[in-house]
CSV table of C-alpha atoms in Angstrom, one decimal:
chain,number,residue,atom,x,y,z
A,5,MET,CA,155.9,207.4,88.5
A,6,ASN,CA,153.4,207.2,85.8
A,7,SER,CA,151.9,204.0,84.6
A,8,ASN,CA,154.0,203.3,81.5
A,9,ASN,CA,157.7,204.2,83.8
A,10,ASP,CA,156.3,201.4,86.0
A,11,SER,CA,155.9,198.9,83.0
A,12,ASP,CA,159.1,199.7,82.2
A,13,MET,CA,161.6,199.4,85.4
A,14,THR,CA,159.0,196.0,86.1
A,15,ARG,CA,160.6,194.3,82.4
A,16,ARG,CA,163.8,195.5,83.6
A,17,GLU,CA,163.4,194.3,87.3
A,18,PHE,CA,161.9,191.1,85.6
A,19,LEU,CA,165.5,190.8,82.8
A,20,ARG,CA,168.0,191.6,85.7
A,21,ARG,CA,166.5,189.6,88.3
A,22,ILE,CA,166.7,185.8,85.8
A,23,GLY,CA,170.1,187.2,84.6
A,24,ILE,CA,169.0,188.3,81.2
A,25,GLY,CA,170.6,191.7,80.1
A,26,THR,CA,167.7,194.3,78.0
A,27,GLY,CA,169.3,193.9,74.8
A,28,SER,CA,169.1,189.8,75.3
A,29,ALA,CA,165.3,189.5,73.8
A,30,MET,CA,165.6,186.3,72.1
A,31,ALA,CA,166.5,184.8,75.7
A,32,LEU,CA,162.6,185.7,76.7
A,33,MET,CA,161.7,183.0,73.7
A,34,ALA,CA,162.2,179.8,76.2
A,35,LEU,CA,159.6,182.4,79.0
A,36,GLU,CA,156.4,181.8,79.2
A,37,PRO,CA,154.8,185.6,78.0
A,38,LEU,CA,155.2,188.6,79.8
A,39,ASN,CA,152.6,190.1,81.5
A,40,ILE,CA,153.2,193.6,80.4
A,41,LEU,CA,151.5,195.8,77.9
A,42,ALA,CA,153.4,197.6,75.1
A,43,GLN,CA,154.0,201.3,76.9
A,44,SER,CA,155.9,204.2,75.3
A,45,LYS,CA,156.2,207.6,76.3
A,46,HIS,CA,153.0,208.4,72.7
A,47,ASP,CA,150.7,205.4,74.2
A,48,THR,CA,147.5,207.0,75.2
A,49,ALA,CA,146.1,205.2,78.6
A,50,THR,CA,143.3,202.9,77.5
A,51,ALA,CA,140.6,204.3,79.8
A,52,SER,CA,137.8,201.7,80.6
A,53,ASN,CA,135.3,200.7,78.1
A,54,ARG,CA,138.3,202.4,75.7
A,55,MET,CA,139.7,200.6,72.7
A,56,THR,CA,143.8,199.7,73.3
A,57,TYR,CA,146.1,201.2,71.2
A,58,ARG,CA,149.7,200.4,70.4
A,59,VAL,CA,152.3,203.0,68.6
A,60,GLN,CA,153.8,202.4,65.8
A,61,HIS,CA,157.6,202.3,65.8
A,62,GLY,CA,158.8,205.7,64.1
A,63,SER,CA,155.7,207.5,63.5
A,64,GLY,CA,154.0,207.7,66.6
A,65,GLU,CA,150.6,206.0,65.0
A,66,GLN,CA,148.1,205.0,67.2
A,67,ILE,CA,146.8,201.7,65.4
A,68,SER,CA,143.6,199.9,67.3
A,69,LEU,CA,145.0,196.7,69.0
A,70,LEU,CA,142.4,194.7,67.1
A,71,GLY,CA,142.3,194.8,63.4
A,72,PHE,CA,139.7,193.9,61.3
A,73,GLY,CA,140.9,191.2,59.1
A,74,MET,CA,138.3,191.5,55.6
A,75,MET,CA,139.1,188.1,54.0
A,76,ARG,CA,135.7,186.4,54.4
A,77,LEU,CA,133.4,189.4,54.1
A,78,PRO,CA,129.6,189.3,53.1
A,79,ASN,CA,129.1,190.0,49.9
A,80,ASN,CA,126.9,193.0,50.4
A,81,GLN,CA,128.1,196.6,50.6
A,82,GLU,CA,125.1,197.6,53.2
A,83,GLU,CA,126.6,194.9,55.2
A,84,VAL,CA,130.4,195.7,55.7
A,85,ASN,CA,129.5,199.1,55.4
A,86,ARG,CA,127.4,198.1,58.7
A,87,LEU,CA,130.4,196.5,60.0
A,88,VAL,CA,132.9,199.3,58.8
A,89,ASP,CA,130.6,202.3,60.9
A,90,TYR,CA,131.0,199.7,64.1
A,91,ALA,CA,134.2,199.1,64.3
A,92,ILE,CA,134.9,202.7,63.5
A,93,GLU,CA,133.1,203.9,66.2
A,94,HIS,CA,134.5,201.7,68.4
A,95,GLY,CA,138.0,202.0,68.0
A,96,VAL,CA,138.9,200.2,65.2
A,97,ASN,CA,141.0,201.6,63.0
A,98,TYR,CA,143.5,198.9,61.5
A,99,PHE,CA,141.8,197.4,58.2
A,100,ASP,CA,143.5,194.4,56.2
A,101,THR,CA,142.7,193.3,53.2
A,102,ALA,CA,144.2,192.0,49.7
A,103,PRO,CA,144.0,191.5,45.9
A,104,MET,CA,143.4,187.9,46.2
A,105,TYR,CA,140.8,187.7,49.0
A,106,MET,CA,136.8,187.5,47.0
A,107,GLY,CA,138.8,187.2,44.0
A,108,GLY,CA,139.6,191.1,44.5
A,109,GLN,CA,136.3,191.8,46.1
A,110,SER,CA,137.4,192.3,49.1
A,111,GLU,CA,139.5,195.1,48.5
A,112,VAL,CA,136.3,197.0,46.7
A,113,LEU,CA,134.0,196.4,49.4
A,114,THR,CA,136.9,197.5,52.0
A,115,GLY,CA,137.4,201.2,49.9
A,116,ASN,CA,133.5,201.2,49.8
A,117,ALA,CA,133.5,201.5,53.5
A,118,LEU,CA,136.7,203.2,54.4
A,119,ALA,CA,135.6,205.9,51.8
A,120,ARG,CA,132.4,206.7,53.5
A,121,HIS,CA,134.9,208.1,56.8
A,122,PRO,CA,137.6,210.8,57.1
A,123,ARG,CA,141.0,209.4,56.0
A,124,GLU,CA,142.5,210.2,59.0
A,125,LYS,CA,139.9,207.4,60.8
A,126,PHE,CA,141.9,204.7,59.1
A,127,PHE,CA,144.4,202.1,58.5
A,128,VAL,CA,144.5,200.2,55.4
A,129,ALA,CA,146.7,197.6,54.9
A,130,THR,CA,147.2,195.3,51.3
A,131,LYS,CA,149.2,193.3,50.0
A,132,MET,CA,151.5,192.0,46.6
A,133,SER,CA,149.7,189.0,46.1
A,134,ASN,CA,151.8,188.1,42.9
A,135,GLN,CA,152.0,184.0,44.2
A,136,ASN,CA,151.2,183.2,40.9
A,137,ARG,CA,154.0,182.6,38.2
A,138,ARG,CA,152.3,185.1,35.5
A,139,THR,CA,152.5,187.7,37.4
A,140,TRP,CA,155.8,187.6,38.8
A,141,SER,CA,156.7,190.7,35.7
A,142,PHE,CA,157.1,193.8,36.9
A,143,GLU,CA,154.6,195.2,34.6
A,144,GLU,CA,152.1,192.1,35.8
A,145,SER,CA,153.3,193.2,39.8
A,146,LYS,CA,153.4,196.8,38.9
A,147,SER,CA,149.6,196.5,37.7
A,148,MET,CA,148.0,194.6,41.0
A,149,TYR,CA,149.4,197.6,42.8
A,150,GLU,CA,147.7,199.9,40.8
A,151,ARG,CA,144.5,198.4,41.5
A,152,SER,CA,144.9,198.7,45.3
A,153,PHE,CA,144.4,202.0,45.1
A,154,GLU,CA,141.4,202.1,43.3
A,155,ARG,CA,139.7,199.1,44.9
A,156,LEU,CA,140.7,201.1,47.9
A,157,ARG,CA,139.7,204.6,46.7
A,158,VAL,CA,143.3,206.1,48.4
A,159,GLU,CA,145.5,207.8,47.5
A,160,HIS,CA,148.2,206.2,49.7
A,161,ILE,CA,148.7,202.9,51.2
A,162,ASP,CA,149.3,202.9,55.1
A,163,TYR,CA,150.9,198.9,55.5
A,164,TYR,CA,151.8,197.5,52.5
A,165,LEU,CA,152.7,193.6,52.5
A,166,LEU,CA,154.7,191.6,50.4
A,167,HIS,CA,152.3,188.8,50.9
A,168,SER,CA,152.6,185.6,51.5
A,169,ILE,CA,156.4,185.0,51.8
A,170,GLY,CA,158.1,181.5,52.3
A,171,GLY,CA,157.9,178.9,49.2
A,172,GLY,CA,161.4,179.3,48.9
A,173,MET,CA,164.5,180.9,47.3
A,174,ASP,CA,163.1,180.8,44.3
A,175,SER,CA,160.1,182.3,44.7
A,176,LEU,CA,161.1,184.8,46.7
A,177,LYS,CA,164.2,185.8,43.9
A,178,GLY,CA,161.1,185.7,41.2
A,179,ARG,CA,158.5,187.6,42.6
A,180,PHE,CA,160.9,190.4,44.2
A,181,LEU,CA,163.9,190.7,44.1
A,182,ASP,CA,165.1,189.6,40.4
A,183,ASN,CA,162.1,191.6,38.6
A,184,GLY,CA,163.4,195.4,40.7
A,185,LEU,CA,159.6,195.1,42.3
A,186,LEU,CA,161.3,195.3,45.9
A,187,GLU,CA,163.4,198.1,44.2
A,188,PHE,CA,160.4,199.4,43.3
A,189,LEU,CA,158.6,199.5,46.3
A,190,LEU,CA,160.8,200.4,48.7
A,191,LYS,CA,161.1,204.0,46.1
A,192,GLU,CA,157.1,204.4,46.8
A,193,ARG,CA,157.8,204.4,50.6
A,194,LYS,CA,160.4,206.8,50.4
A,195,GLU,CA,158.4,209.0,47.9
A,196,GLY,CA,155.1,208.1,50.7
A,197,ARG,CA,152.7,206.9,48.5
A,198,ILE,CA,153.2,203.6,51.2
A,199,LYS,CA,153.5,205.1,54.8
A,200,HIS,CA,155.2,201.7,56.1
A,201,LEU,CA,156.2,198.6,54.3
A,202,GLY,CA,156.5,195.0,55.5
A,203,PHE,CA,155.7,191.3,54.7
A,204,SER,CA,154.0,188.5,55.7
A,205,TYR,CA,155.3,184.8,56.0
A,206,HIS,CA,154.5,181.2,55.7
A,207,GLY,CA,156.6,178.3,55.5
A,208,ASP,CA,159.8,178.3,54.8
A,209,VAL,CA,161.8,179.9,57.6
A,210,ARG,CA,164.8,180.9,55.7
A,211,ASP,CA,162.8,183.0,53.5
A,212,PHE,CA,162.1,185.0,57.1
A,213,ASP,CA,165.5,184.9,58.2
A,214,TRP,CA,166.8,186.3,54.7
A,215,LEU,CA,164.3,189.2,54.8
A,216,LEU,CA,164.7,190.0,58.5
A,217,ASP,CA,169.1,189.6,58.4
A,218,ARG,CA,168.8,192.4,56.1
A,219,GLN,CA,166.9,195.0,58.1
A,220,GLU,CA,169.1,197.5,58.0
A,221,GLU,CA,169.1,197.6,54.4
A,222,TYR,CA,165.1,197.6,53.5
A,223,LYS,CA,164.2,198.7,57.3
A,224,TRP,CA,160.8,196.8,57.7
A,225,ASP,CA,158.2,198.9,59.5
A,226,PHE,CA,156.3,195.4,60.4
A,227,CYS,CA,156.1,191.8,59.8
A,228,GLN,CA,152.9,189.7,59.9
A,229,ILE,CA,153.0,186.0,61.9
A,230,GLN,CA,151.2,183.5,62.5
A,231,MET,CA,151.0,183.4,66.5
A,232,ASN,CA,148.5,182.1,69.0
A,233,PHE,CA,148.6,179.7,72.4
A,234,LEU,CA,148.9,176.5,70.4
A,235,ASP,CA,151.2,177.6,67.5
A,236,TRP,CA,154.0,178.8,70.1
A,237,ARG,CA,155.2,176.3,70.6
A,238,HIS,CA,153.3,173.3,69.1
A,239,ALA,CA,153.5,174.9,65.1
A,240,SER,CA,156.8,172.9,64.3
A,241,LEU,CA,154.5,169.7,64.5
A,242,ARG,CA,151.3,170.4,63.0
A,243,GLY,CA,149.0,167.8,62.4
A,244,GLY,CA,152.0,165.5,63.1
A,245,ARG,CA,154.1,166.9,60.0
A,246,ARG,CA,157.5,168.9,61.1
A,247,VAL,CA,157.3,172.9,59.6
A,248,ASP,CA,160.0,175.3,59.8
A,249,ALA,CA,159.6,177.6,62.9
A,250,ASP,CA,156.8,177.9,66.0
A,251,ALA,CA,156.1,181.6,66.4
A,252,GLU,CA,158.2,181.6,69.5
A,253,TYR,CA,160.6,181.9,67.4
A,254,LEU,CA,159.3,184.2,64.5
A,255,TYR,CA,158.3,186.5,67.3
A,256,GLY,CA,161.2,186.9,69.4
A,257,LYS,CA,163.5,186.9,65.7
A,258,CYS,CA,160.8,190.4,65.0
A,259,GLU,CA,161.3,191.8,68.5
A,260,LYS,CA,165.1,191.3,68.7
A,261,GLN,CA,165.8,192.8,64.8
A,262,GLY,CA,163.2,196.2,66.7
A,263,VAL,CA,160.6,195.1,63.6
A,264,GLN,CA,156.8,195.3,65.3
A,265,CYS,CA,154.3,192.5,64.5
A,266,VAL,CA,151.2,192.1,62.9
A,267,ILE,CA,149.4,188.8,63.8
A,268,MET,CA,147.0,186.7,62.0
A,269,GLU,CA,145.3,183.2,63.1
A,270,PRO,CA,145.0,184.2,66.6
A,271,LEU,CA,142.3,182.0,67.0
A,272,ARG,CA,143.7,178.7,64.9
A,273,GLY,CA,141.5,179.5,62.0
A,274,GLY,CA,138.5,179.2,64.3
A,275,ALA,CA,139.6,175.7,65.5
A,276,PHE,CA,139.7,177.3,69.1
A,277,GLY,CA,135.8,177.6,69.3
A,278,LYS,CA,136.0,173.9,68.5
A,279,MET,CA,138.4,172.4,70.8
A,280,ALA,CA,137.4,169.0,72.4
A,281,GLN,CA,134.7,169.5,75.3
A,282,GLU,CA,137.3,168.6,78.1
A,283,LEU,CA,139.9,171.4,77.3
A,284,THR,CA,136.3,174.0,76.7
A,285,ASP,CA,136.1,172.9,80.6
A,286,GLN,CA,139.2,173.6,81.7
A,287,LEU,CA,138.7,177.1,80.8
A,288,LYS,CA,134.9,177.6,81.8
A,289,ALA,CA,136.5,176.6,85.5
A,290,VAL,CA,138.3,179.9,85.4
A,291,HIS,CA,136.4,182.0,83.6
A,292,PRO,CA,132.6,180.9,83.5
A,293,ASP,CA,131.6,183.5,81.0
A,294,ASP,CA,134.4,183.8,78.8
A,295,SER,CA,134.8,182.0,75.4
A,296,THR,CA,137.6,180.2,73.9
A,297,ALA,CA,138.3,183.7,71.5
A,298,ARG,CA,138.6,186.1,74.5
A,299,TRP,CA,141.1,183.5,76.0
A,300,ALA,CA,142.8,183.5,72.7
A,301,PHE,CA,143.1,187.1,72.3
A,302,ARG,CA,143.4,188.0,75.7
A,303,TRP,CA,146.8,186.0,75.5
A,304,VAL,CA,148.1,187.4,71.9
A,305,GLY,CA,147.4,190.3,73.4
A,306,SER,CA,149.7,190.3,76.5
A,307,PHE,CA,152.8,190.5,74.4
A,308,PRO,CA,154.3,193.9,74.1
A,309,ASN,CA,155.9,193.7,70.4
A,310,ILE,CA,152.7,193.2,68.7
A,311,LEU,CA,151.3,196.0,66.8
A,312,THR,CA,147.6,194.9,66.4
A,313,VAL,CA,145.8,191.4,66.0
A,314,LEU,CA,144.2,190.5,63.1
A,315,SER,CA,140.1,188.8,63.5
A,316,GLY,CA,138.3,188.2,60.2
A,317,MET,CA,134.4,189.6,61.6
A,318,ASN,CA,131.9,188.8,59.2
A,319,ARG,CA,129.2,188.3,61.6
A,320,MET,CA,128.3,191.8,64.2
A,321,GLU,CA,127.9,189.4,67.3
A,322,HIS,CA,131.9,188.3,66.6
A,323,LEU,CA,132.7,191.9,65.9
A,324,GLU,CA,131.0,193.4,69.0
A,325,GLU,CA,132.2,190.5,71.1
A,326,ASN,CA,135.8,191.0,69.9
A,327,VAL,CA,135.8,195.0,70.4
A,328,ALA,CA,135.1,194.4,74.4
A,329,THR,CA,138.4,191.8,74.5
A,330,PHE,CA,140.2,194.4,73.6
A,331,SER,CA,138.2,197.5,75.3
A,332,PRO,CA,141.0,197.9,77.2
A,333,VAL,CA,142.3,194.0,76.3
A,334,ASP,CA,143.4,192.3,79.8
A,335,PRO,CA,146.2,190.5,79.7
A,336,CYS,CA,147.1,186.8,81.0
A,337,THR,CA,148.0,186.5,84.5
A,338,ASP,CA,151.0,183.5,85.0
A,339,ALA,CA,148.5,181.1,86.3
A,340,GLU,CA,146.7,181.5,82.8
A,341,ASN,CA,149.3,181.7,81.1
A,342,ARG,CA,150.1,178.1,82.4
A,343,LEU,CA,147.2,176.9,82.4
A,344,LEU,CA,147.0,177.7,78.2
A,345,ALA,CA,150.5,176.6,77.6
A,346,ASP,CA,148.9,173.0,79.1
A,347,ILE,CA,145.9,173.3,76.7
A,348,ALA,CA,148.7,173.4,74.1
A,349,ASP,CA,150.2,170.3,74.8
A,350,GLN,CA,147.4,168.6,75.1
A,351,MET,CA,145.8,169.7,71.6
A,352,SER,CA,149.0,169.2,70.5
A,353,GLY,CA,148.6,165.2,70.7
A,354,PHE,CA,145.3,165.7,69.0
A,355,PRO,CA,145.8,164.6,65.4
A,356,THR,CA,143.4,167.2,63.4
A,357,ILE,CA,144.7,168.7,60.1
A,358,PRO,CA,146.0,172.3,60.9
A,359,CYS,CA,143.6,173.8,57.9
A,360,THR,CA,142.5,177.3,59.0
A,361,THR,CA,140.0,177.3,56.3
A,362,CYS,CA,141.6,180.1,54.5
A,363,GLU,CA,140.7,178.9,50.9
A,364,TYR,CA,143.7,179.5,49.3
A,365,CYS,CA,144.1,175.8,48.1
A,366,MET,CA,140.9,176.6,46.3
A,367,PRO,CA,138.9,176.3,43.3
A,368,CYS,CA,139.8,172.5,43.0
A,369,PRO,CA,140.3,171.7,39.7
A,370,TYR,CA,137.8,168.3,40.7
A,371,GLY,CA,135.9,170.3,42.5
A,372,VAL,CA,136.4,168.9,46.2
A,373,ASN,CA,136.0,171.3,48.5
A,374,ILE,CA,139.3,170.7,50.7
A,375,PRO,CA,138.7,173.3,53.8
A,376,GLY,CA,135.0,171.2,54.0
A,377,ASN,CA,136.5,168.3,54.5
A,378,PHE,CA,139.6,169.0,56.8
A,379,ALA,CA,136.7,171.2,59.2
A,380,TYR,CA,134.1,168.1,59.4
A,381,TYR,CA,137.4,166.0,60.5
A,382,ASN,CA,138.8,168.0,62.8
A,383,GLU,CA,135.4,168.7,64.3
A,384,ALA,CA,135.2,164.6,64.2
A,385,VAL,CA,138.7,164.7,66.1
A,386,ASN,CA,138.1,167.2,69.0
A,387,SER,CA,134.3,165.1,69.6
A,388,HIS,CA,135.4,161.6,69.8
A,389,VAL,CA,134.0,160.6,67.3
A,390,LEU,CA,137.1,160.0,65.3
A,391,PRO,CA,137.1,156.1,64.3
A,392,LEU,CA,140.8,154.8,65.9
A,393,PRO,CA,141.8,151.7,65.9
A,394,PRO,CA,140.5,149.0,68.1
A,395,SER,CA,143.2,148.8,70.5
A,396,THR,CA,142.5,152.6,71.3
A,397,ALA,CA,138.6,152.5,71.2
A,398,ALA,CA,136.2,150.2,72.3
A,399,ASP,CA,133.4,151.3,70.2
A,400,PHE,CA,135.5,151.6,67.0
A,401,SER,CA,132.4,150.1,64.7
A,402,THR,CA,130.1,152.8,66.4
A,403,LYS,CA,131.8,155.4,65.9
A,404,LYS,CA,133.1,154.5,62.4
A,405,GLN,CA,129.3,154.7,61.6
A,406,ALA,CA,129.0,158.0,63.5
A,407,PHE,CA,131.5,159.6,61.6
A,408,ALA,CA,130.2,158.3,57.8
A,409,ASP,CA,127.0,159.9,58.7
A,410,GLY,CA,128.4,162.9,60.1
A,411,TYR,CA,130.4,163.2,57.2
A,412,ARG,CA,127.6,162.9,54.2
A,413,LYS,CA,126.1,165.5,56.6
A,414,ALA,CA,128.2,167.9,56.4
A,415,LEU,CA,128.9,167.6,52.7
A,416,THR,CA,126.0,166.7,51.1
A,417,ASP,CA,126.9,167.5,47.4
A,418,GLU,CA,129.0,164.0,46.4
A,419,LYS,CA,130.8,165.9,44.0
A,420,THR,CA,132.9,167.9,46.9
A,421,TRP,CA,133.9,165.0,48.4
A,422,ALA,CA,137.4,163.4,48.8
A,423,SER,CA,137.4,161.1,47.0
A,424,ARG,CA,137.0,163.6,44.2
A,425,CYS,CA,140.9,164.0,44.4
A,426,GLN,CA,143.2,162.6,41.9
A,427,ASP,CA,146.3,163.8,43.1
A,428,CYS,CA,147.1,166.6,40.7
A,429,GLU,CA,148.8,168.6,43.3
A,430,VAL,CA,147.7,171.8,42.2
A,431,CYS,CA,146.7,173.1,45.5
A,432,LEU,CA,150.0,172.5,47.4
A,433,SER,CA,151.9,175.3,46.5
A,434,LYS,CA,148.9,177.4,47.3
A,435,CYS,CA,148.4,176.2,50.9
A,436,PRO,CA,150.0,178.7,53.4
A,437,GLN,CA,150.4,175.9,56.1
A,438,GLN,CA,152.5,173.4,53.7
A,439,ILE,CA,149.7,170.5,54.0
A,440,ARG,CA,150.1,168.3,52.5
A,441,ILE,CA,146.1,167.9,51.0
A,442,PRO,CA,146.1,165.0,49.0
A,443,ASN,CA,147.7,163.0,51.4
A,444,GLN,CA,145.1,164.6,54.1
A,445,LEU,CA,142.0,163.6,51.9
A,446,ALA,CA,143.4,159.8,51.3
A,447,ARG,CA,143.6,159.9,54.9
A,448,ILE,CA,139.4,161.0,55.1
A,449,VAL,CA,138.7,158.6,52.2
A,450,GLU,CA,140.8,155.6,53.6
A,451,THR,CA,138.3,155.8,57.0
A,452,LEU,CA,135.2,155.9,55.2
A,453,ARG,CA,136.7,153.0,53.0
A,454,LYS,CA,136.6,151.1,56.7
A,455,GLN,CA,133.1,150.9,56.7
């Protein structure tokens, strides 16, 4: 019996033993992630030191499990070329960008780099980034769509997304339904200019449910969701604030509907690289040489309904490490899953701000470096520098001074400080994490005032 059949039998046997039918995929959401890779009769065996691939349903295309997120590229074509060349040479073939990344420059840099390679060597994903109301008209949105072809230098787009769904039904209707844009994109897919159509989700889960519940009508090819070992069960309590749905729910519903997942924020915007030392030590005790990023990628790569996992890799050392992690991916064991679940429980109690430094909120009209402020605050939390009330911190005054000194060192320009916030709320509608940005900036200001 070949390895593909072995994997299928393992899954069926597991479900049978716990009393769940194979059609009841949603029931799996209450379980630890299954320690299996996606397999099908179309899968290519992953030999030692070879990239792991997943199969796109319907087309049979082999997609690298590691995808290249192009949101934060070096603003230098030669550097981008070097990164893309290394990625393609080592089996990465999925490249994700958007018109709004780097003000459109990401699509240009990505297109120029990819155009130097045979078209069959890569799959490119971009998005309809018409979040701004002035781009809601069909004409403005269609112009954005056509510009993506020009910037990417392609005749078809492999993966096209409705970008950042989750602003509420009024937004969904205004951006895609009432203006006829979704109907147009469905027609473009039928005519082959778009090969696969999907959407990325942040925010209001009602939008997510509404689109997936119409799978028979729209036939989504994929859905991009935020998923990592913390958001699996703790997204609904991000930063002490309740949001709509944990990744466990999002993944489970996609699986039930037969829609494959593209994963964003597998490292929680780099937060896993800055975990509290006592949490990192728990991982090092099991695998001393493994980075927290490798742990996070192995965890998310263990799920079978995932097509690709996006990572923003603007430095060669990150690209090299991630390629090694996925060549091939080593799924987490049950014991490792339990350890990561326990660490996630501990992390959920830390009063961090759920910022992933995506910079969608920028620029601030008053010059505040919003992600920079939040990055320092979170670092202070994880390093236990953040001054807590005296009842829980004997060295309160010492930490107050250390927090203030560190803040001034991290944000050297006073014009970027949290105190410059005028509570205009321009940033609120832009934040995919739905952070109450002015409130969180006020928390930083209040902490500094305790001096």
